[in-house]
Amino acid sequence: MSPILTLYRRLDRDDASLTSIVISSVNDLAECHAWFPAGSTPRQWVDLGKRLCLSSHLTNLVIELTNEDVEAKVLFRLMNAISIGLKGNTSIRWISFRGIAFARRHNKTFFQLISNLWTINTNITSIHLQGCTLDAYNWMALGRSLMASRSLKTVIFDDTELTGLDLLACSPALRGSLTKLNMTNTGIGDDEVDILTNLWTIDGTAPSSIVLSDNPNITHETCKHLSRIMSALNILTMADNDIGNTGVQHLLYCPFIDHSSLTSLNLQNTSINDNACFVIEGTLFTDDNKYALEELILDDNDISDKGVEAISRGLTRDRNLSHLSIQNNGRVTNEGWKSLLTTLCNVSSVTSTYESSHHLQRVLGPDYETSQVARQIKQMLSLNSEARQEVFHALSFKLNTALNTVRHLKQAQYYINTKWGKYTQEHVAGVKKLVLSHLMDKPTFLDQYDEEYNGDRLVPSVLECLSKNNDGKPSILTAAFNIILNRCHLLDGASNKKATPFSRYRHTYSAMPPDYSQDIKDKLRNGTLTEKELRDNHADRERKKEPYYFRQE
């Protein structure tokens, strides 16, 4: 049976497995669940259009028509035949047009005919134009058609030429309520981006994801325009544009905003060097938490060891970045990667190791096969990832337990914050790196009363880390074996301290819970509190500080 008749039958019985159709001259079933030959007769196209109107499970539709597939005089009739079904369909979510010359034979009427698709169909969220040709009339018809949609979130113009007049014509479709706007290789420049940012400024919002890759006319002036909407952006891709160091400076030094939601920044092949890295260090990685970047891509640029050192210095203050890519920067050597390794695990002291950067999980650029420094970086990244997963699973389990124990989510949140607030990724990763860097190759002293080493938290955590056997289960014998084997001195010398064991609370009294008795508070100030007094007071304090709904009856 021919593929056309098979497709007709599946559409007639509204086959639930038929969710994707590709209309093309090439039968690529890897991309779709059904294929309709582009060279079919106009009558077959009309029959297909009528059946599309009845489908309730079709979600993806791809129409690929090139000059070789269809003659110019037939294209108009074929597209109008498809519009019969599109304007009545309510299930399509994603529609893509590839290689279609809409400018021929006044095909602007196609977008006018399918305008009902955007008003009736509240499920459609994406439109994709790849390698298409549209004149100003078609862009205007497209803009007016898409303006009627209440659900459209993603607009992609890929390899589709777009001028300033075309952009103004379709501007109603590019409103700020979009989630993603992709304009890769469209030929736009600084003036076109200025039009878009002015439009979004009027709307008071902008798409959260903007991709402007591979547009040779874009310069550093585009970055100046984009800086006005940085507060609304989550993802920004400027790859393969010659914006240079000046563009990065315009983009990140934003006087218009106090806080940015930017999480991903792609500056691949943007003609930047170490100076841009210094700008990134001074803007993205600051103590004011203006940015919370999670992904940074700096591939195919002219960055050297100084640039990597600047990024590494910034990471010591950052607690958000998890993915860093510095591939194909020929001037980066092992010296630059050593600075990143020091940021991930500073072995100069126990405190430095514990307070290193523990959020970075993926770094692309080092030669992990031949370089010893790169392998050490990979090991530290693995520890960070393990700590993240361990904390996630532990807190998920504890949150479920809290939700089963209490009545409301706010009560569960209070329970989590008070009981396990210190169980963080930084703490777990810091302990793992401490054990690996200090306790596994040389004797190390950890005083549980030494304020400098934060021993009141490290000692039990180190013991827990050392106690895990090959099965991942804690064991006292395993902990004892590892302590003896690695010559770990965890609690030695506490009796030789001149200060009392609880003198460290003098500096942290302001952080103590407010429900201590006045007598206990006075002893904490003076450093005269004994262990027995604190232990006797502990149970009563825990009972008093918890709300009634947390108490065990």
Coordinates of C-alpha atoms in Angstrom, one line a residue:
M1 CA 0.0 0.0 0.0
S2 CA 1.3 3.4 -0.9
P3 CA 2.4 5.7 1.9
I4 CA -0.3 8.2 1.0
L5 CA -3.1 5.7 1.5
T6 CA -1.6 4.5 4.7
L7 CA -1.4 8.0 6.0
Y8 CA -5.0 8.7 5.0
R9 CA -6.3 5.6 6.8
R10 CA -4.4 6.5 10.0
L11 CA -5.8 10.0 9.9
D12 CA -9.3 8.7 9.2
R13 CA -9.3 6.5 12.3
D14 CA -7.5 9.2 14.3
D15 CA -4.5 7.0 15.2
A16 CA -3.2 7.9 18.6
S17 CA 0.4 6.9 17.6
L18 CA 0.4 9.4 14.7
T19 CA 1.9 12.5 16.3
S20 CA 4.3 13.7 13.7
I21 CA 4.0 14.2 9.9
V22 CA 6.7 15.3 7.5
I23 CA 5.8 16.6 4.0
S24 CA 9.0 16.3 2.0
S25 CA 10.5 14.7 -1.1
V26 CA 12.8 12.6 1.2
N27 CA 11.3 9.8 3.3
D28 CA 12.9 10.3 6.6
L29 CA 11.0 8.2 9.1
A30 CA 13.6 8.7 11.8
E31 CA 12.2 12.2 12.2
C32 CA 8.5 11.5 11.9
H33 CA 5.8 8.9 12.3
A34 CA 4.4 9.4 8.8
W35 CA 5.6 10.8 5.5
F36 CA 3.7 12.5 2.7
P37 CA 5.5 12.9 -0.7
A38 CA 5.9 16.5 -1.7
G39 CA 5.4 15.5 -5.3
S40 CA 1.8 14.4 -4.8
T41 CA -1.0 15.7 -6.9
P42 CA -2.9 18.8 -5.9
R43 CA -6.0 16.6 -5.3
Q44 CA -4.0 14.5 -2.8
W45 CA -2.9 17.6 -1.0
V46 CA -6.5 18.7 -0.7
D47 CA -7.5 15.3 0.8
L48 CA -4.6 15.6 3.2
G49 CA -5.7 19.1 4.3
K50 CA -9.2 17.9 5.0
R51 CA -7.9 15.0 7.1
L52 CA -5.5 17.2 9.1
C53 CA -8.6 19.1 10.4
L54 CA -9.9 15.9 12.0
S55 CA -6.7 14.8 13.7
S56 CA -6.7 15.2 17.5
H57 CA -3.3 13.5 18.2
L58 CA -1.0 15.2 15.7
T59 CA 1.5 17.5 17.5
N60 CA 4.4 18.1 15.0
L61 CA 4.1 19.1 11.4
V62 CA 7.0 19.7 9.1
I63 CA 6.5 21.1 5.5
E64 CA 9.6 21.0 3.3
L65 CA 9.2 22.3 -0.2
T66 CA 12.1 23.4 -2.4
N67 CA 12.3 24.7 -6.0
E68 CA 13.3 21.2 -7.1
D69 CA 10.3 19.5 -5.4
V70 CA 7.5 21.8 -6.6
E71 CA 7.1 24.1 -9.5
A72 CA 6.4 27.8 -8.7
K73 CA 2.9 27.8 -10.3
V74 CA 1.8 24.8 -8.2
L75 CA 3.2 25.9 -4.8
F76 CA 0.4 28.4 -4.3
R77 CA -2.3 25.7 -4.7
L78 CA -0.5 23.2 -2.5
M79 CA -0.1 25.6 0.4
N80 CA -3.7 26.7 0.2
A81 CA -4.8 23.1 0.3
I82 CA -2.8 22.5 3.5
S83 CA -4.3 25.7 5.0
I84 CA -7.8 24.0 4.8
G85 CA -6.7 21.5 7.5
L86 CA -4.4 23.8 9.5
K87 CA -7.1 26.5 10.2
G88 CA -9.3 23.9 11.8
N89 CA -6.7 21.8 13.7
T90 CA -6.5 22.1 17.5
S91 CA -3.8 19.6 18.4
I92 CA -0.7 20.8 16.6
R93 CA 1.9 22.2 19.0
W94 CA 5.0 22.7 16.7
I95 CA 5.0 23.6 13.0
S96 CA 8.0 24.0 10.8
F97 CA 8.4 25.4 7.3
R98 CA 11.7 24.5 5.4
G99 CA 13.0 25.8 2.2
I100 CA 9.7 27.4 1.1
A101 CA 9.7 30.5 -1.1
F102 CA 6.7 32.2 0.2
A103 CA 7.4 35.3 -1.8
R104 CA 6.4 33.7 -5.1
R105 CA 2.9 34.0 -6.5
H106 CA 1.6 36.1 -3.6
N107 CA 1.8 33.4 -1.0
K108 CA 1.0 35.9 1.7
T109 CA -2.5 34.6 1.5
F110 CA -1.3 31.3 3.1
F111 CA -0.7 33.0 6.4
Q112 CA -4.0 34.9 6.1
L113 CA -5.8 31.6 5.5
I114 CA -4.3 29.9 8.5
S115 CA -4.8 32.8 10.9
N116 CA -7.5 30.7 12.6
L117 CA -4.8 28.2 13.5
W118 CA -3.4 30.6 16.1
T119 CA -6.8 31.7 17.5
I120 CA -8.6 28.3 17.7
N121 CA -5.6 26.1 18.5
T122 CA -4.5 27.0 22.1
N123 CA -1.9 24.2 22.2
I124 CA 0.4 25.5 19.5
T125 CA 3.6 26.9 21.1
S126 CA 6.3 26.9 18.4
I127 CA 6.9 28.0 14.8
H128 CA 10.1 27.4 12.9
L129 CA 11.1 28.9 9.6
Q130 CA 14.3 27.4 8.2
G131 CA 15.8 28.4 4.8
C132 CA 12.6 30.2 3.7
T133 CA 12.2 33.3 1.6
L134 CA 9.6 35.9 2.5
D135 CA 9.0 39.4 1.1
A136 CA 7.7 42.3 3.2
Y137 CA 4.0 41.4 2.4
N138 CA 4.5 37.8 3.7
W139 CA 6.3 39.1 6.8
M140 CA 3.4 41.4 7.5
A141 CA 0.8 38.6 7.0
L142 CA 2.9 36.3 9.2
G143 CA 3.1 38.9 12.0
R144 CA -0.6 39.7 12.0
S145 CA -1.4 36.0 11.9
L146 CA 0.9 35.1 14.9
M147 CA -0.3 38.2 16.8
A148 CA -3.7 36.4 17.3
S149 CA -2.1 33.5 19.2
R150 CA -2.4 33.3 22.9
S151 CA -0.2 30.3 23.4
L152 CA 2.8 30.9 21.1
K153 CA 6.1 30.8 23.1
T154 CA 8.9 29.9 20.7
V155 CA 9.7 31.6 17.3
I156 CA 12.7 30.3 15.3
F157 CA 14.0 32.0 12.2
D158 CA 17.0 29.9 11.0
D159 CA 18.8 30.7 7.8
T160 CA 16.0 33.0 6.8
E161 CA 17.0 36.5 5.6
L162 CA 15.4 39.3 7.5
T163 CA 15.8 43.1 6.9
G164 CA 14.8 46.0 9.1
L165 CA 11.6 46.6 7.1
D166 CA 10.8 42.9 7.4
L167 CA 11.4 43.0 11.1
L168 CA 9.0 46.0 11.5
A169 CA 6.4 44.1 9.4
C170 CA 6.4 41.0 11.6
S171 CA 7.1 42.8 14.9
P172 CA 3.6 42.0 16.3
A173 CA 4.7 38.4 16.4
L174 CA 7.9 39.1 18.3
R175 CA 6.4 40.5 21.5
G176 CA 8.0 40.2 24.9
S177 CA 5.7 37.5 26.1
L178 CA 7.7 34.9 24.0
T179 CA 9.8 32.4 25.9
K180 CA 12.4 31.9 23.2
L181 CA 13.5 33.8 20.1
N182 CA 16.1 32.3 17.8
M183 CA 17.4 34.4 14.9
T184 CA 20.4 32.4 13.7
N185 CA 22.0 33.5 10.4
T186 CA 19.2 35.9 9.5
G187 CA 21.5 38.8 8.4
I188 CA 20.2 41.2 11.1
G189 CA 22.5 43.9 12.6
D190 CA 22.7 46.5 15.2
D191 CA 19.7 48.5 13.9
E192 CA 17.4 45.4 13.9
V193 CA 18.3 44.5 17.4
D194 CA 17.7 48.1 18.5
I195 CA 14.1 47.8 17.0
L196 CA 13.5 44.6 19.0
T197 CA 14.8 46.0 22.3
N198 CA 12.7 49.1 21.9
L199 CA 9.7 46.9 21.3
W200 CA 10.4 44.9 24.4
T201 CA 11.0 48.0 26.5
I202 CA 7.5 49.2 25.6
D203 CA 6.1 45.8 26.5
G204 CA 7.9 45.9 29.8
T205 CA 9.3 42.3 29.3
A206 CA 11.4 40.3 26.9
P207 CA 11.9 36.7 25.8
S208 CA 13.8 34.7 28.5
S209 CA 15.9 33.0 25.8
I210 CA 17.5 34.9 22.9
V211 CA 19.8 33.3 20.3
L212 CA 21.5 35.7 17.8
S213 CA 24.3 33.4 16.5
D214 CA 26.1 33.8 13.2
N215 CA 25.0 37.3 12.2
P216 CA 28.1 39.1 10.7
N217 CA 26.4 42.5 10.9
I218 CA 26.2 42.4 14.7
T219 CA 28.8 44.4 16.5
H220 CA 29.4 45.6 20.0
E221 CA 26.6 48.1 19.6
T222 CA 24.1 45.2 19.7
C223 CA 25.4 44.4 23.2
K224 CA 24.7 48.0 24.3
H225 CA 21.0 47.5 23.2
L226 CA 20.7 44.1 24.8
S227 CA 21.9 45.5 28.2
R228 CA 18.6 47.2 28.6
I229 CA 16.8 43.9 28.8
M230 CA 19.3 41.9 30.8
S231 CA 17.0 41.7 33.8
A232 CA 14.6 39.5 31.8
L233 CA 17.0 37.2 30.1
N234 CA 17.8 33.6 31.2
I235 CA 19.7 32.4 28.2
L236 CA 21.7 34.6 25.8
T237 CA 23.7 33.2 22.8
M238 CA 26.0 35.5 20.9
A239 CA 28.2 32.8 19.2
D240 CA 30.0 33.6 16.0
N241 CA 29.5 37.3 16.2
D242 CA 32.4 39.8 16.2
I243 CA 31.4 41.7 19.4
G244 CA 34.9 41.8 20.9
N245 CA 35.9 42.8 24.5
T246 CA 33.9 46.1 24.1
G247 CA 30.7 44.1 23.5
V248 CA 31.2 42.0 26.6
Q249 CA 31.8 45.2 28.6
H250 CA 28.6 46.8 27.3
L251 CA 26.7 43.6 27.9
L252 CA 27.6 43.0 31.5
Y253 CA 28.1 46.5 32.9
C254 CA 24.4 47.1 33.1
P255 CA 23.5 50.4 34.9
F256 CA 19.8 49.8 34.2
I257 CA 19.4 46.8 36.4
D258 CA 20.1 45.7 40.0
H259 CA 19.6 42.0 39.5
S260 CA 19.8 39.7 36.5
S261 CA 18.2 36.3 36.0
L262 CA 20.8 35.3 33.4
T263 CA 21.8 31.6 33.8
S264 CA 23.5 30.8 30.5
L265 CA 25.9 33.0 28.4
N266 CA 27.4 31.7 25.2
L267 CA 30.3 33.8 23.9
Q268 CA 31.8 31.2 21.5
N269 CA 33.9 32.7 18.7
T270 CA 33.2 36.3 19.6
S271 CA 36.8 37.7 19.1
I272 CA 37.5 38.2 22.8
N273 CA 40.7 37.7 24.8
D274 CA 41.9 38.0 28.4
N275 CA 40.5 41.5 28.8
A276 CA 37.0 40.1 28.5
C277 CA 37.8 37.5 31.2
F278 CA 38.8 40.4 33.5
V279 CA 35.4 42.0 32.8
I280 CA 33.7 38.7 33.5
E281 CA 35.6 38.4 36.8
G282 CA 34.5 41.8 37.9
T283 CA 30.8 41.5 36.9
L284 CA 29.6 38.0 36.8
F285 CA 31.5 36.8 39.9
T286 CA 30.9 39.4 42.6
D287 CA 29.7 39.4 46.2
D288 CA 26.6 41.4 45.4
N289 CA 25.0 38.4 43.6
K290 CA 23.8 40.6 40.8
Y291 CA 24.2 37.6 38.4
A292 CA 23.6 33.9 39.1
L293 CA 25.2 32.4 36.0
E294 CA 25.2 28.6 35.8
E295 CA 26.7 28.1 32.3
L296 CA 29.5 30.1 30.6
I297 CA 30.9 29.2 27.1
L298 CA 34.1 30.9 25.9
D299 CA 35.2 28.5 23.2
D300 CA 37.2 29.4 20.0
N301 CA 38.6 32.7 21.3
D302 CA 42.1 34.2 22.1
I303 CA 42.2 33.5 25.8
S304 CA 45.5 32.7 27.6
D305 CA 46.5 31.6 31.0
K306 CA 45.9 35.0 32.4
G307 CA 42.2 34.8 31.3
V308 CA 41.8 31.4 33.0
E309 CA 43.4 32.7 36.1
A310 CA 40.9 35.6 36.2
I311 CA 38.0 33.2 35.8
S312 CA 39.4 31.1 38.5
R313 CA 39.7 34.0 40.9
G314 CA 36.1 34.9 40.2
L315 CA 35.0 31.3 40.9
T316 CA 36.3 31.6 44.5
R317 CA 33.5 34.1 45.1
D318 CA 30.8 32.3 43.0
R319 CA 28.3 29.8 44.2
N320 CA 26.3 29.2 41.0
L321 CA 28.4 28.3 38.0
S322 CA 28.3 24.6 37.2
H323 CA 29.3 24.4 33.5
L324 CA 32.5 26.2 32.1
S325 CA 33.7 25.7 28.6
I326 CA 37.1 27.1 27.4
Q327 CA 37.8 24.9 24.4
N328 CA 40.0 25.7 21.4
N329 CA 41.9 28.5 23.1
G330 CA 45.4 27.7 22.0
R331 CA 47.3 29.9 24.5
V332 CA 45.9 28.2 27.6
T333 CA 48.6 25.9 29.1
N334 CA 48.9 23.8 32.2
E335 CA 49.7 26.9 34.3
G336 CA 46.2 28.2 33.6
W337 CA 44.5 24.9 34.5
K338 CA 46.6 24.8 37.7
S339 CA 44.9 28.0 38.8
L340 CA 41.5 26.4 38.2
L341 CA 42.6 23.3 40.1
T342 CA 43.6 25.5 43.1
T343 CA 40.2 27.1 43.0
L344 CA 38.5 23.7 43.0
C345 CA 40.7 22.3 45.8
N346 CA 43.2 24.6 47.6
V347 CA 45.4 22.3 49.6
S348 CA 47.4 25.0 51.4
S349 CA 45.4 24.3 54.6
V350 CA 42.4 22.4 55.9
T351 CA 40.3 25.5 56.0
S352 CA 41.3 26.5 52.5
T353 CA 40.3 23.0 51.2
Y354 CA 37.0 23.1 53.0
E355 CA 36.2 26.6 51.7
S356 CA 37.2 25.9 48.0
S357 CA 34.8 26.2 45.1
H358 CA 32.4 23.2 45.2
H359 CA 29.7 24.1 42.6
L360 CA 31.5 23.6 39.3
Q361 CA 30.7 20.2 37.9
R362 CA 31.8 20.3 34.2
V363 CA 34.8 21.9 32.6
L364 CA 35.5 21.6 28.9
G365 CA 39.0 22.5 27.6
P366 CA 41.6 20.6 29.6
D367 CA 43.3 17.5 28.0
Y368 CA 41.9 14.9 30.3
E369 CA 43.7 12.0 28.5
T370 CA 47.3 13.2 28.8
S371 CA 47.5 15.9 31.5
Q372 CA 47.9 15.0 35.1
V373 CA 46.5 18.4 36.2
A374 CA 43.5 17.9 33.9
R375 CA 42.8 14.5 35.6
Q376 CA 43.0 16.1 39.0
I377 CA 40.5 18.7 37.8
K378 CA 38.2 15.9 36.6
Q379 CA 38.5 14.2 40.0
M380 CA 37.5 17.4 41.9
L381 CA 34.5 17.9 39.5
S382 CA 33.4 14.4 40.1
L383 CA 33.4 15.0 43.9
N384 CA 31.3 18.1 43.3
S385 CA 28.8 16.2 41.3
E386 CA 28.6 13.4 43.8
A387 CA 28.1 15.9 46.6
R388 CA 25.3 17.5 44.7
Q389 CA 23.5 14.2 44.0
E390 CA 24.0 13.1 47.6
V391 CA 22.5 16.2 49.1
F392 CA 19.7 16.2 46.6
H393 CA 18.6 12.6 47.4
A394 CA 19.1 13.1 51.1
L395 CA 17.0 16.3 51.2
S396 CA 14.4 14.8 48.9
F397 CA 14.0 11.9 51.3
K398 CA 13.9 14.2 54.3
L399 CA 11.4 16.6 52.7
N400 CA 9.1 13.6 51.9
T401 CA 9.4 12.5 55.5
A402 CA 8.7 16.1 56.7
L403 CA 5.6 16.3 54.5
N404 CA 4.3 13.0 55.9
T405 CA 4.9 14.3 59.4
V406 CA 3.5 17.8 59.2
R407 CA 0.4 19.4 57.6
H408 CA 1.6 22.2 55.4
L409 CA 4.5 22.9 53.1
K410 CA 5.6 25.9 55.1
Q411 CA 5.9 23.8 58.2
A412 CA 8.0 21.2 56.3
Q413 CA 10.2 24.0 55.0
Y414 CA 10.8 25.2 58.6
Y415 CA 11.5 21.6 59.6
I416 CA 14.1 21.2 56.8
N417 CA 15.8 24.6 57.6
T418 CA 16.1 24.0 61.3
K419 CA 17.0 20.3 61.2
W420 CA 19.2 20.0 58.1
G421 CA 20.1 23.6 57.1
K422 CA 23.8 22.9 57.4
Y423 CA 23.7 19.8 55.1
T424 CA 24.7 21.6 51.9
Q425 CA 26.6 20.8 48.8
E426 CA 29.5 22.9 50.0
H427 CA 29.7 21.1 53.2
V428 CA 29.6 17.6 51.7
A429 CA 32.0 18.4 48.9
G430 CA 34.4 20.2 51.2
V431 CA 34.6 17.2 53.5
K432 CA 35.2 14.8 50.7
K433 CA 38.0 17.0 49.3
L434 CA 39.5 17.4 52.8
V435 CA 39.6 13.6 53.3
L436 CA 41.1 13.0 49.9
S437 CA 43.7 15.9 50.0
H438 CA 44.8 15.8 53.6
L439 CA 43.8 12.6 55.4
M440 CA 44.7 10.1 52.7
D441 CA 48.4 11.0 52.1
K442 CA 49.7 12.7 55.2
P443 CA 48.8 12.9 58.9
T444 CA 46.5 15.8 59.6
F445 CA 45.3 17.2 62.9
L446 CA 41.6 18.2 63.2
D447 CA 40.7 19.6 66.6
Q448 CA 37.0 19.4 67.2
Y449 CA 37.3 22.5 69.5
D450 CA 39.5 24.5 67.1
E451 CA 37.5 27.3 65.8
E452 CA 39.9 27.9 62.8
Y453 CA 39.2 24.4 61.4
N454 CA 35.5 24.6 62.1
G455 CA 35.9 21.2 63.8
D456 CA 32.5 21.1 65.4
R457 CA 31.1 20.3 61.9
L458 CA 34.1 18.7 60.2
V459 CA 35.0 16.0 62.7
P460 CA 31.7 14.1 62.6
S461 CA 31.4 14.6 58.9
V462 CA 34.9 13.3 58.3
L463 CA 34.2 10.3 60.4
E464 CA 31.1 9.6 58.4
C465 CA 33.0 9.9 55.2
L466 CA 35.7 7.6 56.4
S467 CA 33.2 5.0 57.7
K468 CA 31.7 4.2 54.3
N469 CA 32.7 0.9 52.9
N470 CA 32.6 -0.3 49.2
D471 CA 28.9 -0.7 49.4
G472 CA 28.4 2.9 50.5
K473 CA 27.1 1.8 53.9
P474 CA 28.6 3.3 57.1
S475 CA 30.6 1.0 59.3
I476 CA 32.5 1.7 62.6
L477 CA 35.2 -0.8 61.7
T478 CA 35.7 0.8 58.3
A479 CA 36.1 4.2 59.9
A480 CA 38.6 2.8 62.4
F481 CA 40.5 1.0 59.7
N482 CA 40.8 4.1 57.5
I483 CA 41.8 6.3 60.4
I484 CA 44.7 4.0 61.3
L485 CA 45.7 3.3 57.7
N486 CA 45.9 6.9 56.8
R487 CA 47.3 8.2 60.1
C488 CA 44.4 10.6 60.7
H489 CA 44.7 12.5 63.9
L490 CA 41.2 13.8 64.4
L491 CA 40.9 14.7 68.1
D492 CA 44.4 14.8 69.4
G493 CA 45.6 17.7 71.6
A494 CA 42.3 19.0 72.7
S495 CA 43.3 18.8 76.3
N496 CA 46.4 21.0 75.7
K497 CA 44.3 24.0 74.7
K498 CA 44.4 26.8 77.1
A499 CA 40.9 28.0 76.2
T500 CA 37.9 26.1 77.4
P501 CA 36.2 23.7 74.9
F502 CA 33.3 26.0 74.3
S503 CA 35.2 29.3 74.0
R504 CA 34.6 29.3 70.3
Y505 CA 31.0 30.3 71.0
R506 CA 32.2 33.7 72.0
H507 CA 32.5 34.7 68.4
T508 CA 29.3 33.1 67.3
Y509 CA 27.0 34.1 70.2
S510 CA 24.9 36.3 67.9
A511 CA 24.1 33.3 65.8
M512 CA 22.9 31.2 68.8
P513 CA 19.2 30.3 69.0
P514 CA 17.3 32.9 71.1
D515 CA 15.7 30.3 73.3
Y516 CA 18.7 29.6 75.5
S517 CA 18.2 30.4 79.2
Q518 CA 19.9 33.6 80.4
D519 CA 22.3 31.6 82.5
I520 CA 23.4 29.6 79.5
K521 CA 23.8 32.8 77.5
D522 CA 26.0 34.4 80.1
K523 CA 28.2 31.4 80.2
L524 CA 28.5 31.4 76.5
R525 CA 29.6 35.0 76.5
N526 CA 32.2 34.3 79.2
G527 CA 33.4 31.0 77.7
T528 CA 32.7 29.1 81.0
L529 CA 30.1 26.7 79.7
T530 CA 30.9 23.1 80.4
E531 CA 29.9 20.1 78.3
K532 CA 27.7 18.6 81.0
E533 CA 25.7 21.8 81.3
L534 CA 25.2 22.1 77.6
R535 CA 24.2 18.4 77.4
D536 CA 21.7 18.7 80.3
N537 CA 20.1 21.8 78.7
H538 CA 20.1 20.4 75.1
A539 CA 17.0 18.2 75.3
D540 CA 14.8 20.9 76.9
R541 CA 16.0 23.5 74.4
E542 CA 15.2 21.3 71.5
R543 CA 11.7 20.6 72.8
K544 CA 11.0 24.3 73.4
K545 CA 12.2 25.6 70.1
E546 CA 10.0 23.3 67.9
P547 CA 6.4 24.2 67.1
Y548 CA 3.7 22.0 68.6
Y549 CA 3.1 20.2 65.4
F550 CA 6.6 18.9 65.3
R551 CA 6.6 17.3 68.8
Q552 CA 6.4 13.6 69.2
E553 CA 3.4 12.6 71.2

